[in-house]
Amino acid sequence: MEGLPKHIAIIMDGNGRWATEKGKKRSEGHKQGAVALENIALYAKQLGIKVLSVYAFSTDNFKRSQEEVDYLMDLLIYYFNNKLDRVIKDGIKIVFSGRKENLRPDVILAINNIINKTKDNQECILNICLNYGAQEEIVDATLKIHQDLNNKKIKEEDITRESYYKYLYQELPPIDVLIRTGKEKRLSNFMLYQVSYAELYFLDVYFPDFNNQDLLEVLQDYTKRNRRFGDVKNN
Ligand code: IPE
Ligand code: IPE
Ligand code: MG
């Protein structure tokens, strides 16, 4: 396909409702969501997408019951330790965005392991946003900039909208396509800096049902959109 996006981001929403509507426990939805993620990461790579960012757990998701939070963390550890073999063999480099504080030590260990295991992979990047909040990221970036200014590592004129990316959790290209599954039409504190010119897709499908065809349809539509970036070209 011509004109594919470099960076796709997915707000993987709707796991709980997927399960509830089937009379299952919410945790079953998260389990199926993990399967859907592994599948879509491999498919995106196959299509030639260079960066895929996924929202796995927000800073605000800690408001949920201890049982649900624990289940999600255990599931993440299980995936990082046992289930991502294909992703690793396929040359996908895994990185993380989010605050390490508040995460359990065993989660941090599993994260560090998978970062290490995949650090030399070069096919494409899977950026997992975990304990992630966009406003938190912007606050953290501001503090890092303040420090660099104080230490005279940079001058005020070095701070531009492009160089600001260096201070985010990961220095990745801007997001071209943002997909939110699960029927809601909001950003829920996800990558507010990086989505400035993203094309937005809000899908009615719950994340556990999100499949290759859904991604393909988004991409086919994306190639037809006219991204002007404030200019008047191709009007
Ligand atoms: C997204 O699904 C996964 C996480 C937020 C961890 P939800 O758990 O938010 O599912 P719904 O929105 O309640 O259906
Ligand atoms: C956003 O979904 C977070 C993730 C998908 C990880 P939420 O379910 O937490 O968002 P709200 O509460 O509906 O805004
Ligand atoms: Mg939700």
Short mmCIF file of C-alpha atoms and ligand atoms in Angstrom, two decimals:
data_model
loop_
_atom_site.label_atom_id
_atom_site.label_comp_id
_atom_site.label_asym_id
_atom_site.label_seq_id
_atom_site.Cartn_x
_atom_site.Cartn_y
_atom_site.Cartn_z
CA MET A 1 0.00 0.00 0.00
CA GLU A 2 1.28 3.49 -0.90
CA GLY A 3 1.51 6.31 1.64
CA LEU A 4 1.39 4.22 4.80
CA PRO A 5 1.73 5.98 8.16
CA LYS A 6 5.03 5.74 10.03
CA HIS A 7 3.51 5.82 13.49
CA ILE A 8 0.17 4.30 14.49
CA ALA A 9 -1.20 4.58 18.02
CA ILE A 10 -4.03 2.52 19.48
CA ILE A 11 -6.14 3.21 22.56
CA MET A 12 -7.06 -0.40 23.28
CA ASP A 13 -10.43 0.18 24.91
CA GLY A 14 -13.50 -1.99 25.47
CA ASN A 15 -12.05 -5.14 27.05
CA GLY A 16 -14.37 -4.96 30.05
CA ARG A 17 -17.56 -4.37 28.04
CA TRP A 18 -16.60 -7.11 25.59
CA ALA A 19 -16.51 -9.55 28.51
CA THR A 20 -19.55 -8.23 30.39
CA GLU A 21 -21.73 -8.43 27.29
CA LYS A 22 -20.74 -12.08 26.95
CA GLY A 23 -21.54 -12.77 30.60
CA LYS A 24 -17.84 -13.24 31.41
CA LYS A 25 -15.59 -11.61 33.99
CA ARG A 26 -13.80 -8.38 32.98
CA SER A 27 -10.49 -10.22 33.33
CA GLU A 28 -11.49 -12.49 30.43
CA GLY A 29 -11.72 -9.38 28.26
CA HIS A 30 -8.22 -8.31 29.24
CA LYS A 31 -6.94 -11.79 28.40
CA GLN A 32 -8.47 -11.67 24.93
CA GLY A 33 -7.22 -8.10 24.54
CA ALA A 34 -3.66 -9.34 25.04
CA VAL A 35 -4.14 -11.91 22.26
CA ALA A 36 -5.49 -9.18 19.97
CA LEU A 37 -2.46 -7.00 20.74
CA GLU A 38 0.06 -9.69 19.88
CA ASN A 39 -1.76 -10.33 16.62
CA ILE A 40 -2.02 -6.69 15.60
CA ALA A 41 1.63 -5.96 16.45
CA LEU A 42 2.74 -8.73 14.08
CA TYR A 43 0.33 -7.63 11.36
CA ALA A 44 1.39 -3.98 11.59
CA LYS A 45 5.00 -5.10 11.18
CA GLN A 46 4.09 -7.20 8.18
CA LEU A 47 2.44 -4.18 6.58
CA GLY A 48 5.63 -2.17 7.07
CA ILE A 49 4.54 0.10 9.93
CA LYS A 50 7.66 1.36 11.70
CA VAL A 51 6.19 2.38 15.06
CA LEU A 52 3.13 1.12 16.92
CA SER A 53 2.23 2.74 20.26
CA VAL A 54 -0.40 1.09 22.42
CA TYR A 55 -2.17 2.32 25.55
CA ALA A 56 -2.05 -0.63 27.93
CA PHE A 57 -2.62 1.01 31.33
CA SER A 58 -3.13 4.65 32.25
CA THR A 59 -2.03 6.42 35.43
CA ASP A 60 -5.74 6.83 36.12
CA ASN A 61 -6.43 3.09 35.75
CA PHE A 62 -5.03 2.71 39.29
CA LYS A 63 -8.46 3.97 40.39
CA ARG A 64 -9.85 0.51 39.53
CA SER A 65 -10.27 -2.31 42.03
CA GLN A 66 -7.11 -3.89 43.39
CA GLU A 67 -8.28 -7.17 41.90
CA GLU A 68 -8.48 -5.73 38.37
CA VAL A 69 -5.17 -3.85 38.67
CA ASP A 70 -3.42 -7.00 39.96
CA TYR A 71 -4.90 -9.09 37.18
CA LEU A 72 -3.69 -6.65 34.54
CA MET A 73 -0.19 -6.48 36.01
CA ASP A 74 0.04 -10.28 36.28
CA LEU A 75 -1.13 -10.58 32.68
CA LEU A 76 1.50 -8.12 31.50
CA ILE A 77 4.25 -10.00 33.33
CA TYR A 78 3.03 -13.29 31.88
CA TYR A 79 3.11 -11.85 28.37
CA PHE A 80 6.50 -10.22 28.76
CA ASN A 81 8.04 -13.40 30.18
CA ASN A 82 6.34 -16.11 28.13
CA LYS A 83 4.17 -15.04 25.28
CA LEU A 84 6.03 -12.51 23.21
CA ASP A 85 8.45 -14.97 21.59
CA ARG A 86 7.02 -14.43 18.13
CA VAL A 87 7.17 -10.68 18.52
CA ILE A 88 10.80 -10.96 19.59
CA LYS A 89 11.72 -13.41 16.80
CA ASP A 90 10.01 -11.15 14.30
CA GLY A 91 12.51 -8.40 15.08
CA ILE A 92 10.20 -6.07 16.97
CA LYS A 93 11.92 -3.81 19.49
CA ILE A 94 9.83 -3.21 22.61
CA VAL A 95 10.05 0.07 24.49
CA PHE A 96 7.92 1.58 27.26
CA SER A 97 6.40 4.94 28.00
CA GLY A 98 5.17 5.85 31.43
CA ARG A 99 6.24 6.39 35.02
CA LYS A 100 8.07 3.57 36.77
CA GLU A 101 6.96 4.86 40.19
CA ASN A 102 3.92 2.97 41.54
CA LEU A 103 4.67 -0.10 39.44
CA ARG A 104 5.34 -3.34 41.33
CA PRO A 105 8.99 -4.45 41.39
CA ASP A 106 8.13 -7.68 39.52
CA VAL A 107 6.50 -5.62 36.76
CA ILE A 108 9.59 -3.41 36.48
CA LEU A 109 11.79 -6.51 36.33
CA ALA A 110 9.72 -8.01 33.51
CA ILE A 111 9.79 -4.68 31.63
CA ASN A 112 13.57 -4.41 31.94
CA ASN A 113 13.94 -7.99 30.75
CA ILE A 114 11.96 -7.50 27.60
CA ILE A 115 13.63 -4.18 26.83
CA ASN A 116 16.97 -5.97 27.07
CA LYS A 117 15.88 -8.98 25.05
CA THR A 118 14.66 -6.83 22.15
CA LYS A 119 17.06 -3.90 22.26
CA ASP A 120 18.93 -4.94 19.10
CA ASN A 121 15.79 -5.63 17.06
CA GLN A 122 15.47 -3.20 14.19
CA GLU A 123 12.44 -4.13 12.12
CA CYS A 124 10.06 -1.85 13.98
CA ILE A 125 9.16 -0.52 17.42
CA LEU A 126 6.31 -1.50 19.73
CA ASN A 127 5.92 1.28 22.32
CA ILE A 128 3.86 0.02 25.26
CA CYS A 129 2.33 2.81 27.32
CA LEU A 130 2.08 1.54 30.86
CA ASN A 131 1.28 3.65 33.90
CA TYR A 132 1.15 6.32 31.22
CA GLY A 133 -0.48 9.73 31.25
CA ALA A 134 0.10 12.40 28.62
CA GLN A 135 -0.15 15.31 31.04
CA GLU A 136 2.31 13.51 33.33
CA GLU A 137 4.64 13.05 30.33
CA ILE A 138 4.49 16.76 29.53
CA VAL A 139 5.15 17.68 33.17
CA ASP A 140 8.10 15.24 33.29
CA ALA A 141 9.48 16.66 30.02
CA THR A 142 9.19 20.19 31.39
CA LEU A 143 11.18 19.20 34.48
CA LYS A 144 13.92 17.60 32.33
CA ILE A 145 14.13 20.75 30.20
CA HIS A 146 14.34 22.88 33.34
CA GLN A 147 17.24 20.74 34.53
CA ASP A 148 19.09 20.98 31.21
CA LEU A 149 18.63 24.75 31.18
CA ASN A 150 19.90 24.99 34.75
CA ASN A 151 22.95 22.87 33.93
CA LYS A 152 23.54 24.99 30.82
CA LYS A 153 23.28 21.88 28.61
CA ILE A 154 20.84 23.76 26.39
CA LYS A 155 19.82 27.35 25.71
CA GLU A 156 16.26 28.66 25.59
CA GLU A 157 16.38 28.89 21.80
CA ASP A 158 17.16 25.16 21.61
CA ILE A 159 13.63 24.39 22.82
CA THR A 160 11.41 24.02 19.78
CA ARG A 161 8.33 21.96 18.98
CA GLU A 162 10.63 19.46 17.22
CA SER A 163 13.34 19.25 19.89
CA TYR A 164 10.66 18.81 22.57
CA TYR A 165 10.26 15.20 21.39
CA LYS A 166 13.68 14.41 22.86
CA TYR A 167 12.25 15.08 26.31
CA LEU A 168 9.25 12.79 26.00
CA TYR A 169 9.46 9.24 27.39
CA GLN A 170 10.53 7.93 23.98
CA GLU A 171 11.82 9.94 21.07
CA LEU A 172 9.47 8.70 18.35
CA PRO A 173 8.05 10.34 15.22
CA PRO A 174 4.72 12.20 15.55
CA ILE A 175 1.62 9.99 15.46
CA ASP A 176 0.06 9.79 11.98
CA VAL A 177 -2.95 7.62 12.85
CA LEU A 178 -4.72 7.33 16.19
CA ILE A 179 -7.24 4.51 16.58
CA ARG A 180 -9.52 4.16 19.59
CA THR A 181 -11.54 0.99 19.79
CA GLY A 182 -14.49 0.48 22.13
CA LYS A 183 -17.01 3.15 21.00
CA GLU A 184 -15.86 6.08 23.17
CA LYS A 185 -14.74 9.26 21.41
CA ARG A 186 -12.12 10.78 23.68
CA LEU A 187 -8.36 10.73 24.22
CA SER A 188 -8.30 9.82 27.94
CA ASN A 189 -4.90 11.48 28.54
CA PHE A 190 -3.09 9.67 25.72
CA MET A 191 -0.11 11.17 23.86
CA LEU A 192 -1.51 14.70 23.73
CA TYR A 193 1.74 16.19 22.40
CA GLN A 194 2.27 13.54 19.71
CA VAL A 195 -1.26 13.52 18.21
CA SER A 196 -1.21 17.19 17.10
CA TYR A 197 -1.75 16.31 13.44
CA ALA A 198 -2.86 12.69 13.76
CA GLU A 199 -5.78 11.39 11.72
CA LEU A 200 -8.37 10.13 14.21
CA TYR A 201 -10.35 6.90 14.00
CA PHE A 202 -12.96 5.97 16.60
CA LEU A 203 -14.14 2.42 16.03
CA ASP A 204 -17.24 0.69 17.37
CA VAL A 205 -15.42 -2.62 17.78
CA TYR A 206 -14.25 -3.68 21.27
CA PHE A 207 -10.50 -4.23 21.41
CA PRO A 208 -10.59 -8.05 21.84
CA ASP A 209 -12.44 -8.22 18.48
CA PHE A 210 -10.11 -5.76 16.71
CA ASN A 211 -8.54 -7.67 13.83
CA ASN A 212 -6.33 -7.34 10.75
CA GLN A 213 -9.26 -6.35 8.55
CA ASP A 214 -10.16 -3.45 10.88
CA LEU A 215 -6.59 -2.14 10.70
CA LEU A 216 -6.50 -2.57 6.94
CA GLU A 217 -9.72 -0.57 6.54
CA VAL A 218 -8.32 2.27 8.63
CA LEU A 219 -5.15 2.32 6.55
CA GLN A 220 -7.05 2.24 3.28
CA ASP A 221 -9.05 5.24 4.44
CA TYR A 222 -5.93 7.00 5.73
CA THR A 223 -4.22 6.85 2.34
CA LYS A 224 -7.18 8.84 0.92
CA ARG A 225 -7.11 11.60 3.53
CA ASN A 226 -5.63 14.96 2.66
CA ARG A 227 -3.23 15.98 5.42
CA ARG A 228 -2.62 19.70 5.05
CA PHE A 229 -0.71 20.58 8.22
CA GLY A 230 -2.11 24.09 8.07
CA ASP A 231 -1.20 24.62 4.41
CA VAL A 232 -3.67 24.82 1.51
CA LYS A 233 -2.10 22.20 -0.76
CA ASN A 234 -4.29 19.63 -2.55
CA ASN A 235 -7.49 21.40 -1.45
C1 IPE B 1 -9.19 -1.20 28.12
O1 IPE B 1 -10.41 -1.79 28.37
C2 IPE B 1 -8.07 -1.82 28.91
C3 IPE B 1 -7.62 -1.00 30.03
C4 IPE B 1 -8.04 0.19 30.32
C5 IPE B 1 -6.62 -1.57 30.89
P1 IPE B 1 -11.33 -1.37 29.59
O2 IPE B 1 -10.93 -2.19 30.78
O3 IPE B 1 -11.30 0.09 29.81
O4 IPE B 1 -12.73 -1.83 29.06
P2 IPE B 1 -14.08 -1.04 29.18
O5 IPE B 1 -13.86 0.32 28.61
O6 IPE B 1 -14.43 -1.01 30.63
O7 IPE B 1 -15.04 -1.84 28.37
C1 IPE B 2 -8.02 4.43 28.31
O1 IPE B 2 -9.18 3.73 28.55
C2 IPE B 2 -6.85 3.68 28.87
C3 IPE B 2 -6.47 2.47 28.18
C4 IPE B 2 -7.05 1.98 27.10
C5 IPE B 2 -5.36 1.74 28.73
P1 IPE B 2 -10.10 3.99 29.84
O2 IPE B 2 -11.16 2.98 29.79
O3 IPE B 2 -9.24 4.06 31.05
O4 IPE B 2 -10.65 5.46 29.53
P2 IPE B 2 -11.95 6.18 30.09
O5 IPE B 2 -11.98 5.98 31.58
O6 IPE B 2 -13.12 5.55 29.42
O7 IPE B 2 -11.79 7.62 29.69
MG MG B 3 -12.41 1.63 29.07
#
